[in-house]
């Protein structure tokens, strides 16, 4: 996969060079063998915000019906630069609504993208331009939104094309237009929301069924047909992820991200529960070349005072070669503050989890659901996180990253 890092003229971070070398070594050895996996797991570094750090938790425009569940955030890549799409489920009618953003600025008001279709999960959203090559003529400028149908608990998908007219200040992008309307990816019922990512020219969708096992769907996107990259008949047979360690049960909604694009390895994270124990997060690596999964490994949460109070969100900064994991900490948000914490690392070896502070004096909002997050944005912000607050509305925060 190639991204527009050259256009950004960003210096290559030493950790990125090391990660790329290890990735090439792993590729030459035929996947993520034990030696390569162990080597990739020997270095970690937290994301270092620029001097301004995380900006401030800022309200999104109010949705008249409020929101239920957490948001989805995905990159909206157009000829004029990187944008962001935010998708949520309206509390009054269970429809999905979308808003487009440029920088920190809302470019379009939230609008319905499902009128006759309703959902009972939070949405998932991903750019289909993970199939990018250096030839801009092959870019498709499309995003996919997925969710769990309120009618039958099946995963539905909708693809949309972004506004590709050159945008200037005062000429913001418009809402995307439908390419493929809501359709079921298969006949299976799910107990969780979907999570989605694109890796190695394939759309990957993961979800949890009623047996509390996770399953992965892979759809091969067309690189040569940029107008129609997604074909609903191109799904591979579903793959079942390994069972969690004895005594632990997958819970909530999983997260997935293309964390090692050079070798086609993605990371899947799930919350897990066990009677008498605090919730944990576990991660597994999926190797596209061998269609195999690494056994689940526990995410070490430090310091010990930080507890896992929500499902995870996961995003990638390819410039630094870092994956950032987010979750809400806190168990009783009605009576105590529940904050968003994050940590970043190479090849899933995360460091200490730190709170995304609000730098507005006296502002003490709390969160009720898992956050949504996106990284690798070309302009400001470079990382963005969105969460639902105690008033039922979305608020966002963002930061850039220093590259030494």
mmCIF file of C-alpha atoms in Angstrom:
data_model
loop_
_atom_site.group_PDB
_atom_site.id
_atom_site.type_symbol
_atom_site.label_atom_id
_atom_site.label_comp_id
_atom_site.label_asym_id
_atom_site.label_seq_id
_atom_site.Cartn_x
_atom_site.Cartn_y
_atom_site.Cartn_z
ATOM 1 C CA UNK A 1 0.000 0.000 0.000
ATOM 2 C CA UNK A 2 1.270 3.436 -0.827
ATOM 3 C CA UNK A 3 0.139 6.626 0.838
ATOM 4 C CA UNK A 4 0.830 10.277 0.102
ATOM 5 C CA UNK A 5 3.670 10.630 2.582
ATOM 6 C CA UNK A 6 5.923 12.004 -0.200
ATOM 7 C CA UNK A 7 3.496 14.857 -0.824
ATOM 8 C CA UNK A 8 3.597 15.715 2.879
ATOM 9 C CA UNK A 9 7.388 15.924 2.768
ATOM 10 C CA UNK A 10 7.704 14.479 6.237
ATOM 11 C CA UNK A 11 11.111 13.177 7.372
ATOM 12 C CA UNK A 12 11.296 9.451 7.953
ATOM 13 C CA UNK A 13 11.308 8.642 11.645
ATOM 14 C CA UNK A 14 14.082 6.239 12.761
ATOM 15 C CA UNK A 15 11.449 3.907 14.223
ATOM 16 C CA UNK A 16 9.719 3.809 10.863
ATOM 17 C CA UNK A 17 12.948 2.789 9.153
ATOM 18 C CA UNK A 18 13.414 0.010 11.683
ATOM 19 C CA UNK A 19 9.818 -1.138 11.308
ATOM 20 C CA UNK A 20 10.079 -1.166 7.519
ATOM 21 C CA UNK A 21 13.287 -3.196 7.628
ATOM 22 C CA UNK A 22 11.737 -5.734 9.962
ATOM 23 C CA UNK A 23 8.613 -5.865 7.813
ATOM 24 C CA UNK A 24 10.671 -6.598 4.709
ATOM 25 C CA UNK A 25 12.540 -9.278 6.626
ATOM 26 C CA UNK A 26 9.287 -10.843 7.722
ATOM 27 C CA UNK A 27 7.946 -10.668 4.174
ATOM 28 C CA UNK A 28 11.017 -12.412 2.805
ATOM 29 C CA UNK A 29 10.624 -15.122 5.407
ATOM 30 C CA UNK A 30 7.049 -15.787 4.355
ATOM 31 C CA UNK A 31 4.775 -13.982 6.785
ATOM 32 C CA UNK A 32 4.967 -13.169 10.488
ATOM 33 C CA UNK A 33 6.818 -16.172 11.773
ATOM 34 C CA UNK A 34 7.701 -16.419 15.487
ATOM 35 C CA UNK A 35 11.121 -14.861 15.005
ATOM 36 C CA UNK A 36 9.797 -11.896 13.046
ATOM 37 C CA UNK A 37 6.882 -11.419 15.420
ATOM 38 C CA UNK A 38 9.218 -11.453 18.407
ATOM 39 C CA UNK A 39 11.571 -8.977 16.747
ATOM 40 C CA UNK A 40 8.714 -6.657 15.859
ATOM 41 C CA UNK A 41 7.651 -6.648 19.489
ATOM 42 C CA UNK A 42 10.876 -5.313 21.004
ATOM 43 C CA UNK A 43 10.429 -1.556 20.660
ATOM 44 C CA UNK A 44 7.814 0.850 21.897
ATOM 45 C CA UNK A 45 7.348 4.585 21.918
ATOM 46 C CA UNK A 46 4.435 6.722 22.963
ATOM 47 C CA UNK A 47 2.996 9.228 20.528
ATOM 48 C CA UNK A 48 4.594 12.571 21.381
ATOM 49 C CA UNK A 49 2.104 15.409 20.863
ATOM 50 C CA UNK A 50 3.375 18.712 19.554
ATOM 51 C CA UNK A 51 3.754 21.486 22.155
ATOM 52 C CA UNK A 52 0.036 22.247 22.038
ATOM 53 C CA UNK A 53 -0.735 18.599 22.809
ATOM 54 C CA UNK A 54 -4.310 17.428 22.588
ATOM 55 C CA UNK A 55 -6.285 20.541 21.763
ATOM 56 C CA UNK A 56 -9.571 20.547 23.692
ATOM 57 C CA UNK A 57 -12.730 18.509 23.821
ATOM 58 C CA UNK A 58 -14.978 20.466 21.477
ATOM 59 C CA UNK A 59 -18.677 19.744 20.857
ATOM 60 C CA UNK A 60 -19.829 18.578 17.473
ATOM 61 C CA UNK A 61 -23.026 20.215 16.169
ATOM 62 C CA UNK A 62 -26.023 18.955 18.111
ATOM 63 C CA UNK A 63 -28.012 16.089 16.625
ATOM 64 C CA UNK A 64 -31.658 16.863 17.361
ATOM 65 C CA UNK A 65 -32.415 13.238 18.187
ATOM 66 C CA UNK A 66 -29.254 12.727 20.210
ATOM 67 C CA UNK A 67 -26.937 9.770 19.657
ATOM 68 C CA UNK A 68 -26.961 6.217 20.915
ATOM 69 C CA UNK A 69 -23.706 4.310 21.121
ATOM 70 C CA UNK A 70 -20.313 5.535 20.048
ATOM 71 C CA UNK A 71 -19.265 7.137 16.755
ATOM 72 C CA UNK A 72 -17.277 5.855 13.794
ATOM 73 C CA UNK A 73 -14.531 8.013 12.279
ATOM 74 C CA UNK A 74 -12.773 7.389 8.978
ATOM 75 C CA UNK A 75 -10.494 9.128 6.529
ATOM 76 C CA UNK A 76 -12.117 10.897 3.577
ATOM 77 C CA UNK A 77 -9.376 11.218 0.990
ATOM 78 C CA UNK A 78 -10.003 13.588 -1.936
ATOM 79 C CA UNK A 79 -7.817 15.300 -4.581
ATOM 80 C CA UNK A 80 -7.686 18.437 -2.435
ATOM 81 C CA UNK A 81 -6.501 16.702 0.722
ATOM 82 C CA UNK A 82 -7.461 14.562 3.670
ATOM 83 C CA UNK A 83 -10.839 15.021 5.283
ATOM 84 C CA UNK A 84 -12.748 13.097 7.920
ATOM 85 C CA UNK A 85 -16.159 11.439 8.021
ATOM 86 C CA UNK A 86 -18.008 11.029 11.335
ATOM 87 C CA UNK A 87 -20.920 8.577 11.466
ATOM 88 C CA UNK A 88 -23.336 7.957 14.328
ATOM 89 C CA UNK A 89 -26.658 6.257 15.116
ATOM 90 C CA UNK A 90 -29.454 8.682 15.907
ATOM 91 C CA UNK A 91 -31.167 7.890 19.212
ATOM 92 C CA UNK A 92 -34.668 8.799 18.084
ATOM 93 C CA UNK A 93 -34.923 6.583 14.977
ATOM 94 C CA UNK A 94 -31.805 4.318 14.853
ATOM 95 C CA UNK A 95 -30.756 5.699 11.478
ATOM 96 C CA UNK A 96 -27.146 6.346 10.603
ATOM 97 C CA UNK A 97 -26.118 9.958 9.993
ATOM 98 C CA UNK A 98 -22.880 11.305 8.527
ATOM 99 C CA UNK A 99 -20.961 14.587 8.625
ATOM 100 C CA UNK A 100 -17.888 15.530 6.612
ATOM 101 C CA UNK A 101 -15.034 17.569 8.085
ATOM 102 C CA UNK A 102 -12.011 19.502 6.909
ATOM 103 C CA UNK A 103 -9.362 20.095 9.553
ATOM 104 C CA UNK A 104 -11.263 20.817 12.783
ATOM 105 C CA UNK A 105 -14.138 22.399 10.864
ATOM 106 C CA UNK A 106 -17.480 20.811 10.059
ATOM 107 C CA UNK A 107 -17.988 20.956 6.291
ATOM 108 C CA UNK A 108 -21.487 19.438 6.158
ATOM 109 C CA UNK A 109 -24.242 19.103 8.742
ATOM 110 C CA UNK A 110 -25.166 15.606 9.888
ATOM 111 C CA UNK A 111 -27.523 14.003 7.384
ATOM 112 C CA UNK A 112 -29.254 10.610 7.139
ATOM 113 C CA UNK A 113 -27.575 7.896 5.096
ATOM 114 C CA UNK A 114 -30.212 5.315 6.025
ATOM 115 C CA UNK A 115 -33.885 6.194 5.803
ATOM 116 C CA UNK A 116 -35.686 2.876 5.445
ATOM 117 C CA UNK A 117 -32.894 0.862 7.097
ATOM 118 C CA UNK A 118 -32.361 0.935 10.860
ATOM 119 C CA UNK A 119 -29.591 -0.451 13.036
ATOM 120 C CA UNK A 120 -29.015 -1.756 16.543
ATOM 121 C CA UNK A 121 -25.251 -1.188 16.769
ATOM 122 C CA UNK A 122 -22.797 1.628 16.398
ATOM 123 C CA UNK A 123 -21.502 2.066 12.824
ATOM 124 C CA UNK A 124 -18.136 1.212 11.334
ATOM 125 C CA UNK A 125 -16.497 3.321 8.646
ATOM 126 C CA UNK A 126 -13.362 2.945 6.518
ATOM 127 C CA UNK A 127 -11.804 4.479 3.430
ATOM 128 C CA UNK A 128 -11.676 2.087 0.467
ATOM 129 C CA UNK A 129 -8.595 3.912 -0.795
ATOM 130 C CA UNK A 130 -6.345 1.578 1.105
ATOM 131 C CA UNK A 131 -5.859 0.189 -2.424
ATOM 132 C CA UNK A 132 -3.882 3.336 -3.310
ATOM 133 C CA UNK A 133 -1.032 3.201 -5.749
ATOM 134 C CA UNK A 134 1.146 6.121 -6.767
ATOM 135 C CA UNK A 135 -1.104 6.558 -9.801
ATOM 136 C CA UNK A 136 -3.797 8.947 -8.613
ATOM 137 C CA UNK A 137 -5.939 7.886 -11.577
ATOM 138 C CA UNK A 138 -6.517 4.576 -9.797
ATOM 139 C CA UNK A 139 -7.870 6.104 -6.612
ATOM 140 C CA UNK A 140 -11.556 5.445 -5.987
ATOM 141 C CA UNK A 141 -12.375 8.202 -3.416
ATOM 142 C CA UNK A 142 -14.914 5.951 -1.729
ATOM 143 C CA UNK A 143 -15.747 5.031 1.841
ATOM 144 C CA UNK A 144 -17.697 2.095 3.251
ATOM 145 C CA UNK A 145 -20.097 2.327 6.207
ATOM 146 C CA UNK A 146 -21.211 -0.855 7.941
ATOM 147 C CA UNK A 147 -23.628 -1.690 10.738
ATOM 148 C CA UNK A 148 -25.753 -4.412 12.326
ATOM 149 C CA UNK A 149 -29.304 -4.515 10.958
ATOM 150 C CA UNK A 150 -32.101 -4.007 13.482
ATOM 151 C CA UNK A 151 -34.230 -6.404 11.408
ATOM 152 C CA UNK A 152 -32.049 -9.533 11.472
ATOM 153 C CA UNK A 153 -28.672 -8.713 13.106
ATOM 154 C CA UNK A 154 -26.822 -9.223 9.830
ATOM 155 C CA UNK A 155 -23.962 -6.941 8.831
ATOM 156 C CA UNK A 156 -25.012 -4.423 6.173
ATOM 157 C CA UNK A 157 -22.678 -2.356 4.014
ATOM 158 C CA UNK A 158 -23.092 0.863 2.047
ATOM 159 C CA UNK A 159 -20.386 2.388 -0.151
ATOM 160 C CA UNK A 160 -20.303 6.079 -1.046
ATOM 161 C CA UNK A 161 -18.191 8.293 -3.271
ATOM 162 C CA UNK A 162 -16.757 11.490 -1.843
ATOM 163 C CA UNK A 163 -16.986 14.942 -3.359
ATOM 164 C CA UNK A 164 -13.905 15.049 -5.598
ATOM 165 C CA UNK A 165 -14.191 18.650 -6.756
ATOM 166 C CA UNK A 166 -11.131 20.678 -5.709
ATOM 167 C CA UNK A 167 -12.002 22.346 -2.432
ATOM 168 C CA UNK A 168 -10.825 25.741 -1.332
ATOM 169 C CA UNK A 169 -11.622 27.806 1.711
ATOM 170 C CA UNK A 170 -15.240 28.816 1.356
ATOM 171 C CA UNK A 171 -15.896 25.831 -0.942
ATOM 172 C CA UNK A 172 -16.166 22.857 1.423
ATOM 173 C CA UNK A 173 -16.923 19.306 0.255
ATOM 174 C CA UNK A 174 -20.508 18.133 0.005
ATOM 175 C CA UNK A 175 -21.983 14.907 1.345
ATOM 176 C CA UNK A 176 -20.887 11.685 -0.407
ATOM 177 C CA UNK A 177 -23.201 10.003 -2.906
ATOM 178 C CA UNK A 178 -24.335 6.384 -2.829
ATOM 179 C CA UNK A 179 -22.494 3.820 -4.957
ATOM 180 C CA UNK A 180 -23.782 0.561 -3.427
ATOM 181 C CA UNK A 181 -26.816 0.908 -1.175
ATOM 182 C CA UNK A 182 -27.360 -1.073 1.991
ATOM 183 C CA UNK A 183 -26.861 -4.779 1.377
ATOM 184 C CA UNK A 184 -26.076 -7.759 3.602
ATOM 185 C CA UNK A 185 -22.521 -9.092 3.387
ATOM 186 C CA UNK A 186 -23.802 -12.617 4.213
ATOM 187 C CA UNK A 187 -26.590 -14.412 6.054
ATOM 188 C CA UNK A 188 -24.926 -14.665 9.466
ATOM 189 C CA UNK A 189 -26.310 -12.918 12.536
ATOM 190 C CA UNK A 190 -23.977 -11.024 14.848
ATOM 191 C CA UNK A 191 -24.019 -9.939 18.489
ATOM 192 C CA UNK A 192 -21.619 -6.998 18.082
ATOM 193 C CA UNK A 193 -21.123 -4.046 15.827
ATOM 194 C CA UNK A 194 -18.776 -4.612 12.895
ATOM 195 C CA UNK A 195 -15.247 -3.232 12.729
ATOM 196 C CA UNK A 196 -13.648 -2.593 9.342
ATOM 197 C CA UNK A 197 -10.278 -1.820 7.772
ATOM 198 C CA UNK A 198 -8.619 -2.069 4.366
ATOM 199 C CA UNK A 199 -5.328 -3.923 3.961
ATOM 200 C CA UNK A 200 -3.521 -5.344 0.928
ATOM 201 C CA UNK A 201 -6.383 -4.299 -1.419
ATOM 202 C CA UNK A 202 -8.974 -6.115 0.684
ATOM 203 C CA UNK A 203 -11.803 -4.918 2.895
ATOM 204 C CA UNK A 204 -11.698 -6.733 6.241
ATOM 205 C CA UNK A 205 -14.762 -6.860 8.498
ATOM 206 C CA UNK A 206 -14.677 -8.467 11.937
ATOM 207 C CA UNK A 207 -17.515 -9.116 14.367
ATOM 208 C CA UNK A 208 -18.616 -11.219 17.330
ATOM 209 C CA UNK A 209 -21.420 -13.788 17.056
ATOM 210 C CA UNK A 210 -23.678 -15.162 19.795
ATOM 211 C CA UNK A 211 -21.107 -17.887 20.552
ATOM 212 C CA UNK A 212 -18.794 -15.039 21.654
ATOM 213 C CA UNK A 213 -16.222 -16.000 19.025
ATOM 214 C CA UNK A 214 -14.925 -13.455 16.533
ATOM 215 C CA UNK A 215 -15.165 -13.949 12.772
ATOM 216 C CA UNK A 216 -13.397 -12.206 9.905
ATOM 217 C CA UNK A 217 -14.814 -11.479 6.427
ATOM 218 C CA UNK A 218 -12.491 -10.491 3.567
ATOM 219 C CA UNK A 219 -13.588 -8.854 0.323
ATOM 220 C CA UNK A 220 -11.033 -8.373 -2.464
ATOM 221 C CA UNK A 221 -11.276 -4.834 -3.837
ATOM 222 C CA UNK A 222 -10.638 -4.028 -7.473
ATOM 223 C CA UNK A 223 -7.591 -1.842 -8.084
ATOM 224 C CA UNK A 224 -8.151 -1.568 -11.825
ATOM 225 C CA UNK A 225 -11.809 -0.479 -11.586
ATOM 226 C CA UNK A 226 -11.672 2.615 -9.370
ATOM 227 C CA UNK A 227 -15.325 3.450 -9.985
ATOM 228 C CA UNK A 228 -16.444 0.076 -8.609
ATOM 229 C CA UNK A 229 -13.803 -1.159 -6.159
ATOM 230 C CA UNK A 230 -16.329 -3.096 -4.053
ATOM 231 C CA UNK A 231 -18.232 -6.137 -5.309
ATOM 232 C CA UNK A 232 -20.498 -7.803 -2.742
ATOM 233 C CA UNK A 233 -19.981 -11.168 -4.453
ATOM 234 C CA UNK A 234 -16.219 -11.063 -3.806
ATOM 235 C CA UNK A 235 -16.270 -12.195 -0.154
ATOM 236 C CA UNK A 236 -13.976 -15.052 0.836
ATOM 237 C CA UNK A 237 -15.259 -17.826 3.102
ATOM 238 C CA UNK A 238 -15.526 -16.508 6.637
ATOM 239 C CA UNK A 239 -12.591 -17.131 9.003
ATOM 240 C CA UNK A 240 -12.988 -17.866 12.719
ATOM 241 C CA UNK A 241 -10.506 -16.308 15.106
ATOM 242 C CA UNK A 242 -8.877 -18.412 17.839
ATOM 243 C CA UNK A 243 -10.610 -18.814 21.186
ATOM 244 C CA UNK A 244 -9.552 -16.464 23.946
ATOM 245 C CA UNK A 245 -7.516 -17.832 26.862
ATOM 246 C CA UNK A 246 -9.440 -20.177 29.160
ATOM 247 C CA UNK A 247 -11.987 -18.417 31.340
ATOM 248 C CA UNK A 248 -12.145 -15.250 29.231
ATOM 249 C CA UNK A 249 -15.078 -14.338 26.988
ATOM 250 C CA UNK A 250 -15.120 -11.827 24.149
ATOM 251 C CA UNK A 251 -17.501 -8.937 24.865
ATOM 252 C CA UNK A 252 -18.664 -5.736 23.230
ATOM 253 C CA UNK A 253 -17.498 -4.466 19.848
ATOM 254 C CA UNK A 254 -14.042 -5.301 18.437
ATOM 255 C CA UNK A 255 -11.603 -2.962 16.685
ATOM 256 C CA UNK A 256 -9.328 -3.572 13.693
ATOM 257 C CA UNK A 257 -6.565 -1.578 11.970
ATOM 258 C CA UNK A 258 -3.992 -2.070 9.213
ATOM 259 C CA UNK A 259 -1.048 -1.849 11.579
ATOM 260 C CA UNK A 260 1.691 -3.427 9.389
ATOM 261 C CA UNK A 261 0.727 -2.553 5.796
ATOM 262 C CA UNK A 262 4.037 -3.532 4.206
ATOM 263 C CA UNK A 263 3.501 -7.188 5.056
ATOM 264 C CA UNK A 264 -0.309 -7.249 5.111
ATOM 265 C CA UNK A 265 -0.717 -7.788 8.851
ATOM 266 C CA UNK A 266 -3.639 -6.251 10.721
ATOM 267 C CA UNK A 267 -4.359 -6.039 14.433
ATOM 268 C CA UNK A 268 -7.691 -7.038 15.966
ATOM 269 C CA UNK A 269 -8.511 -5.984 19.534
ATOM 270 C CA UNK A 270 -11.416 -7.125 21.695
ATOM 271 C CA UNK A 271 -12.593 -6.462 25.205
ATOM 272 C CA UNK A 272 -12.877 -9.627 27.319
ATOM 273 C CA UNK A 273 -14.671 -10.424 30.569
ATOM 274 C CA UNK A 274 -14.388 -13.055 33.292
ATOM 275 C CA UNK A 275 -16.413 -13.403 36.457
ATOM 276 C CA UNK A 276 -14.647 -11.798 39.408
ATOM 277 C CA UNK A 277 -12.008 -10.062 37.271
ATOM 278 C CA UNK A 278 -11.793 -6.567 35.762
ATOM 279 C CA UNK A 279 -12.243 -6.343 31.991
ATOM 280 C CA UNK A 280 -9.183 -6.865 29.802
ATOM 281 C CA UNK A 281 -8.192 -6.109 26.233
ATOM 282 C CA UNK A 282 -6.727 -8.840 24.030
ATOM 283 C CA UNK A 283 -5.200 -8.533 20.566
ATOM 284 C CA UNK A 284 -4.519 -10.935 17.704
ATOM 285 C CA UNK A 285 -2.616 -10.428 14.445
ATOM 286 C CA UNK A 286 -4.072 -11.552 11.113
ATOM 287 C CA UNK A 287 -1.606 -12.388 8.335
ATOM 288 C CA UNK A 288 -3.288 -11.910 4.951
ATOM 289 C CA UNK A 289 -0.680 -13.968 3.086
ATOM 290 C CA UNK A 290 -1.339 -17.126 5.099
ATOM 291 C CA UNK A 291 -4.919 -16.291 6.209
ATOM 292 C CA UNK A 292 -3.822 -17.149 9.737
ATOM 293 C CA UNK A 293 -4.204 -15.590 13.154
ATOM 294 C CA UNK A 294 -1.752 -15.206 15.995
ATOM 295 C CA UNK A 295 -2.980 -16.478 19.359
ATOM 296 C CA UNK A 296 -4.638 -13.818 21.502
ATOM 297 C CA UNK A 297 -2.274 -11.837 23.734
ATOM 298 C CA UNK A 298 -3.295 -9.555 26.578
ATOM 299 C CA UNK A 299 -2.754 -5.818 26.196
ATOM 300 C CA UNK A 300 -0.796 -4.758 29.290
ATOM 301 C CA UNK A 301 -2.625 -1.819 30.859
ATOM 302 C CA UNK A 302 -0.331 0.424 32.858
ATOM 303 C CA UNK A 303 -0.541 2.126 35.257
ATOM 304 C CA UNK A 304 -2.691 -0.252 37.315
ATOM 305 C CA UNK A 305 -5.020 2.590 38.304
ATOM 306 C CA UNK A 306 -6.381 2.722 34.719
ATOM 307 C CA UNK A 307 -9.236 0.292 34.169
ATOM 308 C CA UNK A 308 -10.853 -0.784 30.895
ATOM 309 C CA UNK A 309 -14.343 0.720 30.950
ATOM 310 C CA UNK A 310 -15.322 0.430 27.279
ATOM 311 C CA UNK A 311 -14.621 -1.324 24.021
ATOM 312 C CA UNK A 312 -11.424 -0.340 22.202
ATOM 313 C CA UNK A 313 -10.696 1.942 19.257
ATOM 314 C CA UNK A 314 -7.549 1.471 17.182
ATOM 315 C CA UNK A 315 -5.790 3.679 14.602
ATOM 316 C CA UNK A 316 -2.447 3.886 12.805
ATOM 317 C CA UNK A 317 0.154 6.574 12.162
ATOM 318 C CA UNK A 318 2.135 5.211 9.219
ATOM 319 C CA UNK A 319 4.564 8.119 9.347
ATOM 320 C CA UNK A 320 5.759 7.004 12.777
ATOM 321 C CA UNK A 321 4.961 3.332 12.323
ATOM 322 C CA UNK A 322 2.830 3.419 15.463
ATOM 323 C CA UNK A 323 -0.585 2.021 16.349
ATOM 324 C CA UNK A 324 -2.603 3.934 18.949
ATOM 325 C CA UNK A 325 -5.138 2.167 21.141
ATOM 326 C CA UNK A 326 -7.943 4.076 22.890
ATOM 327 C CA UNK A 327 -10.615 3.199 25.434
ATOM 328 C CA UNK A 328 -12.751 4.874 28.054
ATOM 329 C CA UNK A 329 -11.705 4.315 31.641
ATOM 330 C CA UNK A 330 -14.279 4.312 34.410
ATOM 331 C CA UNK A 331 -17.086 1.973 35.437
ATOM 332 C CA UNK A 332 -19.906 4.166 36.771
ATOM 333 C CA UNK A 333 -20.023 7.217 34.557
ATOM 334 C CA UNK A 334 -23.237 8.473 36.156
ATOM 335 C CA UNK A 335 -21.476 9.153 39.448
ATOM 336 C CA UNK A 336 -17.791 9.560 38.538
ATOM 337 C CA UNK A 337 -15.759 10.971 35.684
ATOM 338 C CA UNK A 338 -15.064 8.609 32.780
ATOM 339 C CA UNK A 339 -12.134 9.676 30.630
ATOM 340 C CA UNK A 340 -10.537 8.576 27.366
ATOM 341 C CA UNK A 341 -7.054 7.044 27.606
ATOM 342 C CA UNK A 342 -4.593 6.216 24.836
ATOM 343 C CA UNK A 343 -1.234 4.580 24.251
ATOM 344 C CA UNK A 344 0.882 4.010 21.152
ATOM 345 C CA UNK A 345 3.421 1.388 20.194
ATOM 346 C CA UNK A 346 5.152 -0.526 17.436
ATOM 347 C CA UNK A 347 3.745 -3.927 16.499
ATOM 348 C CA UNK A 348 1.209 -3.796 19.318
ATOM 349 C CA UNK A 349 3.634 -3.324 22.207
ATOM 350 C CA UNK A 350 1.854 -0.391 23.773
ATOM 351 C CA UNK A 351 3.339 1.812 26.438
ATOM 352 C CA UNK A 352 1.754 3.526 29.417
ATOM 353 C CA UNK A 353 -1.842 4.623 28.935
ATOM 354 C CA UNK A 354 -2.377 8.320 29.505
ATOM 355 C CA UNK A 355 -5.515 10.403 29.721
ATOM 356 C CA UNK A 356 -6.446 12.709 26.885
ATOM 357 C CA UNK A 357 -6.724 15.784 29.028
ATOM 358 C CA UNK A 358 -9.084 18.630 28.391
ATOM 359 C CA UNK A 359 -7.119 21.872 28.350
ATOM 360 C CA UNK A 360 -10.182 24.035 28.925
ATOM 361 C CA UNK A 361 -10.018 25.169 32.586
ATOM 362 C CA UNK A 362 -13.041 24.105 34.550
ATOM 363 C CA UNK A 363 -14.392 21.838 31.815
ATOM 364 C CA UNK A 364 -15.044 18.354 33.161
ATOM 365 C CA UNK A 365 -17.063 16.381 30.652
ATOM 366 C CA UNK A 366 -17.465 12.620 31.004
ATOM 367 C CA UNK A 367 -17.982 9.915 28.411
ATOM 368 C CA UNK A 368 -20.502 7.121 28.172
ATOM 369 C CA UNK A 369 -19.305 4.931 25.278
ATOM 370 C CA UNK A 370 -16.235 3.721 23.469
ATOM 371 C CA UNK A 371 -14.497 6.437 21.446
ATOM 372 C CA UNK A 372 -13.894 6.433 17.714
ATOM 373 C CA UNK A 373 -10.469 7.424 16.411
ATOM 374 C CA UNK A 374 -8.536 8.061 13.209
ATOM 375 C CA UNK A 375 -4.846 8.693 12.571
ATOM 376 C CA UNK A 376 -2.556 9.340 9.634
ATOM 377 C CA UNK A 377 -4.496 12.412 8.542
ATOM 378 C CA UNK A 378 -2.407 14.592 6.268
ATOM 379 C CA UNK A 379 -3.233 17.968 7.770
ATOM 380 C CA UNK A 380 -4.472 19.267 11.084
ATOM 381 C CA UNK A 381 -5.319 17.329 13.140
ATOM 382 C CA UNK A 382 -3.074 14.357 12.497
ATOM 383 C CA UNK A 383 -4.903 12.247 15.101
ATOM 384 C CA UNK A 384 -8.567 12.717 15.934
ATOM 385 C CA UNK A 385 -10.757 11.084 18.572
ATOM 386 C CA UNK A 386 -14.545 11.443 18.927
ATOM 387 C CA UNK A 387 -16.682 10.249 21.844
ATOM 388 C CA UNK A 388 -20.249 10.575 23.119
ATOM 389 C CA UNK A 389 -20.553 12.663 26.260
ATOM 390 C CA UNK A 390 -22.949 12.582 29.180
ATOM 391 C CA UNK A 391 -25.378 14.840 27.282
ATOM 392 C CA UNK A 392 -25.703 12.296 24.460
ATOM 393 C CA UNK A 393 -23.761 14.400 21.951
ATOM 394 C CA UNK A 394 -20.449 13.846 20.165
ATOM 395 C CA UNK A 395 -17.381 15.852 21.112
ATOM 396 C CA UNK A 396 -13.936 15.637 19.521
ATOM 397 C CA UNK A 397 -10.293 16.236 20.247
ATOM 398 C CA UNK A 398 -7.183 16.146 18.083
ATOM 399 C CA UNK A 399 -3.433 16.474 17.991
ATOM 400 C CA UNK A 400 -0.472 16.567 15.654
ATOM 401 C CA UNK A 401 2.695 14.544 16.188
ATOM 402 C CA UNK A 402 6.312 15.672 16.339
ATOM 403 C CA UNK A 403 8.646 13.703 14.086
ATOM 404 C CA UNK A 404 12.191 14.129 15.426
#
